[in-house]
mmCIF file of C-alpha atoms and ligand atoms in Angstrom:
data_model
loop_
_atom_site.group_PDB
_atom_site.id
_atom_site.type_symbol
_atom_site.label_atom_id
_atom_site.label_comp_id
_atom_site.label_asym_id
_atom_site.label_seq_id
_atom_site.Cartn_x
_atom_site.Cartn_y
_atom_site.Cartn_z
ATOM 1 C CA UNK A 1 19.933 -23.914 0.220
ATOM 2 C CA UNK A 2 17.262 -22.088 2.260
ATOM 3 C CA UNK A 3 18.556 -18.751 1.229
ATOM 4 C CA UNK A 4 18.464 -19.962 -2.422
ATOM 5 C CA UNK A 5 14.862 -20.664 -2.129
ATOM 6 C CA UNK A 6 14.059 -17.228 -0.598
ATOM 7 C CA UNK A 7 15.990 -15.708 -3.247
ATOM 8 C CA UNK A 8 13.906 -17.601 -6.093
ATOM 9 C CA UNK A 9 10.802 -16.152 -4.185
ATOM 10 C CA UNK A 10 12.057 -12.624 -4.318
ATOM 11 C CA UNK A 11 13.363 -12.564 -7.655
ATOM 12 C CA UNK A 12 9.882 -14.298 -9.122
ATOM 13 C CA UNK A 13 7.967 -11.263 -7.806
ATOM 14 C CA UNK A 14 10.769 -9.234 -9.045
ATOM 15 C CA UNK A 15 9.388 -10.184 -12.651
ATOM 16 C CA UNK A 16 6.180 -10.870 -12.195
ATOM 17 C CA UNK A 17 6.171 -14.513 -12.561
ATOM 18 C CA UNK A 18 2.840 -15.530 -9.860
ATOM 19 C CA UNK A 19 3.659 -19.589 -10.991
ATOM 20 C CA UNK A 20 7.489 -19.520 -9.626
ATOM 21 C CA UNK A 21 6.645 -17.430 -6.866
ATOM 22 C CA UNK A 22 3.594 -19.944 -5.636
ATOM 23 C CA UNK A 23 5.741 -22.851 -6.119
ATOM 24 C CA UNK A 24 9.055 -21.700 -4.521
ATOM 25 C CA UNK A 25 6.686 -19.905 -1.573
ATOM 26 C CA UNK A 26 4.998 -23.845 -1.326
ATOM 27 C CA UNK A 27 8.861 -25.504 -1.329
ATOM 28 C CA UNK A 28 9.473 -22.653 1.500
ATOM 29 C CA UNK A 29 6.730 -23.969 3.801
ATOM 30 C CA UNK A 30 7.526 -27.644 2.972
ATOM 31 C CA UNK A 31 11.054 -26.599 4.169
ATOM 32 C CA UNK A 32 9.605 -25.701 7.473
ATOM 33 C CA UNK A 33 11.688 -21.871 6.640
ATOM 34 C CA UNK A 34 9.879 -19.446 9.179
ATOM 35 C CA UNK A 35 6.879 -17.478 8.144
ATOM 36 C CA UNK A 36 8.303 -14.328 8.948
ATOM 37 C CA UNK A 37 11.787 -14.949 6.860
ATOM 38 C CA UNK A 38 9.675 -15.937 3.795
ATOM 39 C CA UNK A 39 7.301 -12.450 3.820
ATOM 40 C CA UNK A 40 10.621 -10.385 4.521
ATOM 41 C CA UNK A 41 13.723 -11.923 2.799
ATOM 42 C CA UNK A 42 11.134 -13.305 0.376
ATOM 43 C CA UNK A 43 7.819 -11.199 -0.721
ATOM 44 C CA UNK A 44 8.305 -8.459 1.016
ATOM 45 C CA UNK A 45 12.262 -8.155 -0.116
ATOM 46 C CA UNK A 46 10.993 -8.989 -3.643
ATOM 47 C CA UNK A 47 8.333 -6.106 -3.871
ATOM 48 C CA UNK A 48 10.798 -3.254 -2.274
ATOM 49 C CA UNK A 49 12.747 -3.860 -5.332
ATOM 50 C CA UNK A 50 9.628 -3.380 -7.428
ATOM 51 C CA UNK A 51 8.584 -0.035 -5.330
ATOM 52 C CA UNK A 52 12.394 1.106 -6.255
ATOM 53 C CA UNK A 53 12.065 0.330 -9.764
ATOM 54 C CA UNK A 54 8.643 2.119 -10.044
ATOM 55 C CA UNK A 55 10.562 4.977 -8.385
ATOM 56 C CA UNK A 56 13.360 5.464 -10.700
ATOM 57 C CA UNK A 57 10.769 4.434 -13.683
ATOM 58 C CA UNK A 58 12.520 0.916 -14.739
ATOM 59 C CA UNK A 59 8.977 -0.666 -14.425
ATOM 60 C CA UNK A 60 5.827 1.029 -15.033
ATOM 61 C CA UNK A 61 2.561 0.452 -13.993
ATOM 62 C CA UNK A 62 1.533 -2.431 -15.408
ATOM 63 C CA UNK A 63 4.913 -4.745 -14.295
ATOM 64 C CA UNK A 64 3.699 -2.746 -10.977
ATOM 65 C CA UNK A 65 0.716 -4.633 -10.648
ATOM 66 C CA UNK A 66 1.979 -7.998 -12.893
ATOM 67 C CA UNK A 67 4.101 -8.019 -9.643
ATOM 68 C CA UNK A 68 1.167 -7.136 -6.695
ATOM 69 C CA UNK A 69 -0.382 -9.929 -7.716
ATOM 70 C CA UNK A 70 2.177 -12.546 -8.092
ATOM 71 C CA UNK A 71 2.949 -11.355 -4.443
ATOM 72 C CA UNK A 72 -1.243 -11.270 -3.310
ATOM 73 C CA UNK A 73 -1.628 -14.650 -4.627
ATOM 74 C CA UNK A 74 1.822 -15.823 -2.769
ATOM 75 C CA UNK A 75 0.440 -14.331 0.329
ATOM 76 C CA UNK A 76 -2.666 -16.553 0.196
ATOM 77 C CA UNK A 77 -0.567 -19.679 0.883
ATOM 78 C CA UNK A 78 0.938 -18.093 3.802
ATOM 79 C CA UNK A 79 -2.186 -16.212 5.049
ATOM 80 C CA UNK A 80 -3.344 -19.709 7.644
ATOM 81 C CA UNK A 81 0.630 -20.082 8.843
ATOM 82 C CA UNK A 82 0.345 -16.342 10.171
ATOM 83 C CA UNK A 83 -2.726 -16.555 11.495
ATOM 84 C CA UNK A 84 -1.800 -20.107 13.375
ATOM 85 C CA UNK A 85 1.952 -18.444 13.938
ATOM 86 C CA UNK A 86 0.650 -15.293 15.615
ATOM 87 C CA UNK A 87 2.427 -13.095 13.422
ATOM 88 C CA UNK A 88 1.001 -9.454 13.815
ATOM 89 C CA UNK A 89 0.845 -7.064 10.993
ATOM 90 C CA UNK A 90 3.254 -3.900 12.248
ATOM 91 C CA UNK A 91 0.639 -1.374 11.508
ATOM 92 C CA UNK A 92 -3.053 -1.166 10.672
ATOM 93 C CA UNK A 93 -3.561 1.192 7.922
ATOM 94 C CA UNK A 94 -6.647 2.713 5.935
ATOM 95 C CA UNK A 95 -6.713 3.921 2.099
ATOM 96 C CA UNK A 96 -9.216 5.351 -0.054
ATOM 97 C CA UNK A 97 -9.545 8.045 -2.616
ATOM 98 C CA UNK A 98 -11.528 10.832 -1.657
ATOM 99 C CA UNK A 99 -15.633 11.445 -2.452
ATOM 100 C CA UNK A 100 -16.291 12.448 -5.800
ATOM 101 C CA UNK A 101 -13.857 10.908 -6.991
ATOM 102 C CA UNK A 102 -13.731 7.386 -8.894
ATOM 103 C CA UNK A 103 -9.700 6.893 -9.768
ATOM 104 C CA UNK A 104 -8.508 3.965 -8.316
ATOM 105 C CA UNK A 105 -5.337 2.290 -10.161
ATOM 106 C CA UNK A 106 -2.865 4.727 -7.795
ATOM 107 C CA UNK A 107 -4.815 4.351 -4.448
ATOM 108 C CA UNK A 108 -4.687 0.483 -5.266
ATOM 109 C CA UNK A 109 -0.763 1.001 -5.750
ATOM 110 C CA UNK A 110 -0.369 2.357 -2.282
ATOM 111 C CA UNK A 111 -2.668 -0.397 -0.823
ATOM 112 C CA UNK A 112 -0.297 -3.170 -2.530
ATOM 113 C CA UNK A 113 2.808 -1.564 -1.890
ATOM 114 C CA UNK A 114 1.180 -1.179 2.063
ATOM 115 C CA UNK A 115 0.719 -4.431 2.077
ATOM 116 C CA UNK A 116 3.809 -5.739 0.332
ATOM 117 C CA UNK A 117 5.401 -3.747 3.559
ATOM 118 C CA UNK A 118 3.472 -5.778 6.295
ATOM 119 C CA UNK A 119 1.109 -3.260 7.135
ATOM 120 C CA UNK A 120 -2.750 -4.495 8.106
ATOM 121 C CA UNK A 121 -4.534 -2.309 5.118
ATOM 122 C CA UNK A 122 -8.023 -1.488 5.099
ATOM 123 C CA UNK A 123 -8.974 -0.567 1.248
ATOM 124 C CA UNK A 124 -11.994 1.699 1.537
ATOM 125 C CA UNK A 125 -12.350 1.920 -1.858
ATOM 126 C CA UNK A 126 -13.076 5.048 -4.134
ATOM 127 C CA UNK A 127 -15.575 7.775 -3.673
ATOM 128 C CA UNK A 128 -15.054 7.551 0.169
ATOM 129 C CA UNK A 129 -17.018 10.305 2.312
ATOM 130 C CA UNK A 130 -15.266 11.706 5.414
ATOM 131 C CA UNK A 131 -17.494 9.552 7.908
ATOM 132 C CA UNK A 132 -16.246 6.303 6.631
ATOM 133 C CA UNK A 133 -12.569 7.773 7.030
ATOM 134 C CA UNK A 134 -13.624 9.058 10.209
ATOM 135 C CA UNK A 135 -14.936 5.661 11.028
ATOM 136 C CA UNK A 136 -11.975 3.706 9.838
ATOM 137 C CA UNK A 137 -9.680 5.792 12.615
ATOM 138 C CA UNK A 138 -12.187 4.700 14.980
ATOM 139 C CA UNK A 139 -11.464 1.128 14.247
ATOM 140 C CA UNK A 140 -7.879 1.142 14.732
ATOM 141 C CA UNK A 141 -6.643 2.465 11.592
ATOM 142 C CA UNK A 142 -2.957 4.487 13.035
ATOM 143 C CA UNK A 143 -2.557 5.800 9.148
ATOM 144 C CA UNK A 144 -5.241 7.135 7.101
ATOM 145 C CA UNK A 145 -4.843 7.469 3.218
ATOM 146 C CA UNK A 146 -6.384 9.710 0.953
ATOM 147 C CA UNK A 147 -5.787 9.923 -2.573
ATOM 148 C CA UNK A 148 -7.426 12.462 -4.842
ATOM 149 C CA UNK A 149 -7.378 13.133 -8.948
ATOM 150 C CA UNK A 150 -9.277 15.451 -9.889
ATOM 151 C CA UNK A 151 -8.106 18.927 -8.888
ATOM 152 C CA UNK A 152 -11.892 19.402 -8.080
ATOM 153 C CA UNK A 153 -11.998 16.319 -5.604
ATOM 154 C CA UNK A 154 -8.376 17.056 -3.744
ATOM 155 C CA UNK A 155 -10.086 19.707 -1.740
ATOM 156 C CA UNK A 156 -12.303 16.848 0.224
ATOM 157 C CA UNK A 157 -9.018 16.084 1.778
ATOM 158 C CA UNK A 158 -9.667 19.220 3.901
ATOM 159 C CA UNK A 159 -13.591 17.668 4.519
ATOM 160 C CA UNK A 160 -11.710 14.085 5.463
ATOM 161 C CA UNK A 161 -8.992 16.019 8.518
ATOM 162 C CA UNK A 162 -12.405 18.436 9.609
ATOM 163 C CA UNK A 163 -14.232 15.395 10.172
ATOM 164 C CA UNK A 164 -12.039 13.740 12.552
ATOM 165 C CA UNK A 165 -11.054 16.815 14.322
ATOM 166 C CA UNK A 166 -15.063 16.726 14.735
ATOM 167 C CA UNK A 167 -15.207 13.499 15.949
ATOM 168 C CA UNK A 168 -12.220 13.912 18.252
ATOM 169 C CA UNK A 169 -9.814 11.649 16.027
ATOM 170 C CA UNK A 170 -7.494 14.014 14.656
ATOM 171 C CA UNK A 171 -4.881 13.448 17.141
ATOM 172 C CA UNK A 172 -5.464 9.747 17.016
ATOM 173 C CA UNK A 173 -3.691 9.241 13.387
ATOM 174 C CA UNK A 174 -1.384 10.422 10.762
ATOM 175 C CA UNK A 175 -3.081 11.537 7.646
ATOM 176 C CA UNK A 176 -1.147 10.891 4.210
ATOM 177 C CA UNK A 177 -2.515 12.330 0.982
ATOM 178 C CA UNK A 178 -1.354 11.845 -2.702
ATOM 179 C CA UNK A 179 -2.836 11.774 -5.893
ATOM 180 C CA UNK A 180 -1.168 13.160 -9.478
ATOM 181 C CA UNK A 181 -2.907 16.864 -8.685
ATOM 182 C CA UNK A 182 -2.146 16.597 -4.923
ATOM 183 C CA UNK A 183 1.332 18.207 -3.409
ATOM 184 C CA UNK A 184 3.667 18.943 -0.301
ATOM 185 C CA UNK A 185 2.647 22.390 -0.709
ATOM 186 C CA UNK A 186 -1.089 21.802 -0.288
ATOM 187 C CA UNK A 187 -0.548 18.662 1.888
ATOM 188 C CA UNK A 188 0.813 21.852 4.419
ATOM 189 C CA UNK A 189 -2.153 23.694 3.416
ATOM 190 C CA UNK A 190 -4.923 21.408 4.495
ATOM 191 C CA UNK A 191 -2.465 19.972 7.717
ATOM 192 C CA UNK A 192 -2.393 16.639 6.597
ATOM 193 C CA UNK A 193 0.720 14.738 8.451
ATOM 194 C CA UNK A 194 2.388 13.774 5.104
ATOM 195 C CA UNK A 195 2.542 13.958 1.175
ATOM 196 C CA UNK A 196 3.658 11.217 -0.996
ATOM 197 C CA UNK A 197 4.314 11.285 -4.757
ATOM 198 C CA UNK A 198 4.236 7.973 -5.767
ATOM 199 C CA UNK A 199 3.099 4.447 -3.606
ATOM 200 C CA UNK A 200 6.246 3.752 -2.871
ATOM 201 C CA UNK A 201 7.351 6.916 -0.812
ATOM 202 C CA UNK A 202 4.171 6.330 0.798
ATOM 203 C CA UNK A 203 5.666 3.334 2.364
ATOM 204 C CA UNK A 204 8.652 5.211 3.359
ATOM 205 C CA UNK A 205 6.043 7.814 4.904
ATOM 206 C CA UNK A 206 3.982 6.117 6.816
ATOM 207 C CA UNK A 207 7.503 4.609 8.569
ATOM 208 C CA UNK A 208 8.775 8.157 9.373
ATOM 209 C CA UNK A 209 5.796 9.072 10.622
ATOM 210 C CA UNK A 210 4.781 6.430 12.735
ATOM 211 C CA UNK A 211 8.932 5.694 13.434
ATOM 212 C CA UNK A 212 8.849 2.326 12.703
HETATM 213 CO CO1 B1M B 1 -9.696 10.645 -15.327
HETATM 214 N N1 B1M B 1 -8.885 12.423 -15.215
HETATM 215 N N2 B1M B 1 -11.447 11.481 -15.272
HETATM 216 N N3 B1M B 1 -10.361 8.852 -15.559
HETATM 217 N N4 B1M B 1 -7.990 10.131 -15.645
HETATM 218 C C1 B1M B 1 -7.383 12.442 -15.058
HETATM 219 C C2 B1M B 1 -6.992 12.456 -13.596
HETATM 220 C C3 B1M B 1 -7.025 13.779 -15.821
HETATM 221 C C4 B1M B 1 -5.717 14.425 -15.350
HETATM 222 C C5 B1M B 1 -7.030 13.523 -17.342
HETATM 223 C C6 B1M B 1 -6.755 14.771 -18.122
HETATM 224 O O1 B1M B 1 -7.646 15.539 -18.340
HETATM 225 N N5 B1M B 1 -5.547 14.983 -18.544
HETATM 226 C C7 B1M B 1 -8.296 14.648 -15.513
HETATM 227 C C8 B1M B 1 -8.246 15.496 -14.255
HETATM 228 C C9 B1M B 1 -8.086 16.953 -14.541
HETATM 229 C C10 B1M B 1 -8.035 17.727 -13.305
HETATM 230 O O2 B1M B 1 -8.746 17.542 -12.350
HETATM 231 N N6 B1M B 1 -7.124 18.676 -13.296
HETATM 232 C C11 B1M B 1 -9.373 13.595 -15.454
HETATM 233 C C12 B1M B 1 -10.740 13.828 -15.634
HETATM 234 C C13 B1M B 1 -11.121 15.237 -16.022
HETATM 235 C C14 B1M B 1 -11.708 12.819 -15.485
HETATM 236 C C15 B1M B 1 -13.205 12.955 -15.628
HETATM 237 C C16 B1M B 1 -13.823 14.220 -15.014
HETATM 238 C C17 B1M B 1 -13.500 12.856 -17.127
HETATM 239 C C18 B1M B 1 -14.939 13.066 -17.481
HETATM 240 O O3 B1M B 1 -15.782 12.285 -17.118
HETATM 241 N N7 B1M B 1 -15.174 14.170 -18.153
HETATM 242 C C19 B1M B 1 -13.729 11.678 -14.943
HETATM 243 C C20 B1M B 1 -13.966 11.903 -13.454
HETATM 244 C C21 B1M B 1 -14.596 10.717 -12.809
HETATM 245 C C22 B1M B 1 -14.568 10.864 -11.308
HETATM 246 O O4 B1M B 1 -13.603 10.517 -10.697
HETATM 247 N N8 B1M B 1 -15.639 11.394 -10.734
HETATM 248 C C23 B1M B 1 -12.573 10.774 -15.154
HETATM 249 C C24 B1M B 1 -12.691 9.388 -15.282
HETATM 250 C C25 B1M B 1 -11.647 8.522 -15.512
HETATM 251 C C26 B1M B 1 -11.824 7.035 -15.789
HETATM 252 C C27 B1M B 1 -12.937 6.393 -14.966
HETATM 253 C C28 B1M B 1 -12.078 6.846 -17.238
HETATM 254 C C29 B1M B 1 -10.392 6.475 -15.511
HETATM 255 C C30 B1M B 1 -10.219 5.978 -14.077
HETATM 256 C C31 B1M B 1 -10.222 4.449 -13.991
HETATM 257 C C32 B1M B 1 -9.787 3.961 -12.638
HETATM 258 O O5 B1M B 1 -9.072 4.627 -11.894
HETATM 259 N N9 B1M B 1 -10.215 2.781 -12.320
HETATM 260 C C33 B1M B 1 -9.556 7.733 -15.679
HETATM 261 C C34 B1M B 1 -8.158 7.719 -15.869
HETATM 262 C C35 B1M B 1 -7.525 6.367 -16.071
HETATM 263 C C36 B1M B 1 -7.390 8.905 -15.862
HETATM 264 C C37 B1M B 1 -5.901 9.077 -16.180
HETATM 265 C C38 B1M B 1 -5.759 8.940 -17.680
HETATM 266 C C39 B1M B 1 -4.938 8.112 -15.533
HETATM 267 C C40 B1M B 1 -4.982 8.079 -13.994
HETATM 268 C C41 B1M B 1 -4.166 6.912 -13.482
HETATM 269 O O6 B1M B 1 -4.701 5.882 -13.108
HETATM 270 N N10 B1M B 1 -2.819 7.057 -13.493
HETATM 271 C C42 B1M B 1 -5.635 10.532 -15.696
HETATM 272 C C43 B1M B 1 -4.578 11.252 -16.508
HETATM 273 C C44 B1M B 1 -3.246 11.221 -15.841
HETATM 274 O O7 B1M B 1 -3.126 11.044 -14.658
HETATM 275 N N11 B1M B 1 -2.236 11.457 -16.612
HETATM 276 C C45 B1M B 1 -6.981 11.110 -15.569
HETATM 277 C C46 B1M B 1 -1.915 5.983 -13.107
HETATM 278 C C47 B1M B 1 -1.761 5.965 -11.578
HETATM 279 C C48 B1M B 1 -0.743 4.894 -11.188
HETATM 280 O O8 B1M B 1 -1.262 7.206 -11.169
HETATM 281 O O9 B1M B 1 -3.334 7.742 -9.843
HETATM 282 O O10 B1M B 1 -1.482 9.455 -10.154
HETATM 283 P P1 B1M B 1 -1.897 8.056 -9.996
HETATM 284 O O11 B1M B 1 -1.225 7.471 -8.680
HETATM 285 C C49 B1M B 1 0.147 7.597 -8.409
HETATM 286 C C50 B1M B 1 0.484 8.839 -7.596
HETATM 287 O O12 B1M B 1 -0.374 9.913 -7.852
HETATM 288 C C51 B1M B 1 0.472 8.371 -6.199
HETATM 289 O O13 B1M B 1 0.921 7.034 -6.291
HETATM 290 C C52 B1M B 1 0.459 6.444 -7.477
HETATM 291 C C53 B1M B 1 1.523 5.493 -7.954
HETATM 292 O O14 B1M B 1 2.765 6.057 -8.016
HETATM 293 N N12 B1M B 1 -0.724 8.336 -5.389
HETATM 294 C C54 B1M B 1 -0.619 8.376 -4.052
HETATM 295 C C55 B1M B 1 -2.019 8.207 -5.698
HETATM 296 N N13 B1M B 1 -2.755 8.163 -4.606
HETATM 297 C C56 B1M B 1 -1.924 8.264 -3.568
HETATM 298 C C57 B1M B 1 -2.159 8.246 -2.184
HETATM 299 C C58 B1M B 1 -1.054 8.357 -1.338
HETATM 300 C C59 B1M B 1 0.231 8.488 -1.838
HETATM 301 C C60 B1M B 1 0.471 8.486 -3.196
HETATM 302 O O15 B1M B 1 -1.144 8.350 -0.010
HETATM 303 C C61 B1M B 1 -2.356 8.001 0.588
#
């Protein structure tokens, strides 16, 4: 019966559908099912599917984000039963794309899917100069993300992994880049840790990188 409710929960962010996924998330609580079982064989279960379709382009972007926020909303009724349960996030994370540069629907991709994955994200928003990355690593942050479109704005990555090198940070966290114009190629170039092409793999990524 439980594992029919969880199932409902995963499937409704599956499609998209934020009303089912609220209400089977509330039945969930009322059932007393554990926080952590809901966000993994629920939400979390629910929005790896979503990530794969993206992949192997059975959904586009906008059943991408149809889907983030049927699961951001369903998080919001779980969001006082993890703070009162303890529940740690695995990772904390930071995202932003790179100064200059105002594109935002992929960087807000990764951030979902980060979050969908039960990593602690810190969205810094677009147009992001190195200090506030540099800052961000300072806080915590284990992963830094940097996302770049403009083939004139990509090279800031370089600026971002200077600037905590600078500020003796560099060895502190792994740096992941992406962004339509950005590649492995020059991900090697500038000595980030990673590349990812799409917000999915950078879910993947940040796991092999961090080996979690
Ligand atoms: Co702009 N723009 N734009 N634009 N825009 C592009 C990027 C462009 C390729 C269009 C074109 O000419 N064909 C071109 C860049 C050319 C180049 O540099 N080679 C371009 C240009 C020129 C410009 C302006 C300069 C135009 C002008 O003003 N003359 C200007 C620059 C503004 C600035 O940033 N300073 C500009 C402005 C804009 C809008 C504001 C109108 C709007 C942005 C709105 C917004 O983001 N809120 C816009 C848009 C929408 C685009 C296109 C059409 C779509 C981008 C997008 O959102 N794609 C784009 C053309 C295109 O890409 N085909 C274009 C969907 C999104 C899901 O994909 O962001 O690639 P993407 O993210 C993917 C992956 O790349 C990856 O995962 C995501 C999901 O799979 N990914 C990461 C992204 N970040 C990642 C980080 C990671 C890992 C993966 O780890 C940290």
């Amino acid at each position: 019966m439980n594992d029919e409710i969880l199932k409902e929960i995963k499937e409704s962010i599956i499609k998209g559908d934020t009303k089912k996924a609220k209400e089977s998330v509330e039945e969930a609580i009322k059932r007393n099912i554990p926080v952590n079982k809901i966000l993994n064989e629920g939400l979390i279960s629910g929005m790896m599917v979503v990530g794969e379709k993206f992949k192997n382009n059975e959904y586009y972007v906008p059943e991408v984000l149809i889907s983030a926020r049927a699961m951001n909303e369903s998080m919001t009724l779980l969001e006082p039963l993890i703070v009162k349960s303890g529940i740690k996030p695995i990772v904390k994370v930071a995202i932003g794309t790179v100064k200059g540069d105002l594109h935002d629907i992929g960087k807000n991709l990764v951030a979902m899917m980060w979050k969908g994955a039960g990593f602690e994200v810190e969205d810094l928003g677009i147009d992001v100069p190195p200090e506030k990355f540099v800052e961000a690593a300072e806080k915590g942050a284990k992963v830094i993300g940097l996302s770049a479109l403009l083939t004139t704005t990509m090279v800031v990555m370089k600026d971002v992994i200077e600037a905590l090198k600078s500020a003796g940070m560099r060895d502190k966290v792994k740096i992941i880049v992406g962004g339509a114009p950005v590649t492995q190629k020059f991900a090697e170039e500038i000595g980030a840790d990673g590349y990812a092409p799409d917000a999915a793999s950078a879910v993947d990524k940040v796991k092999e990188l961090l080996s979690i």
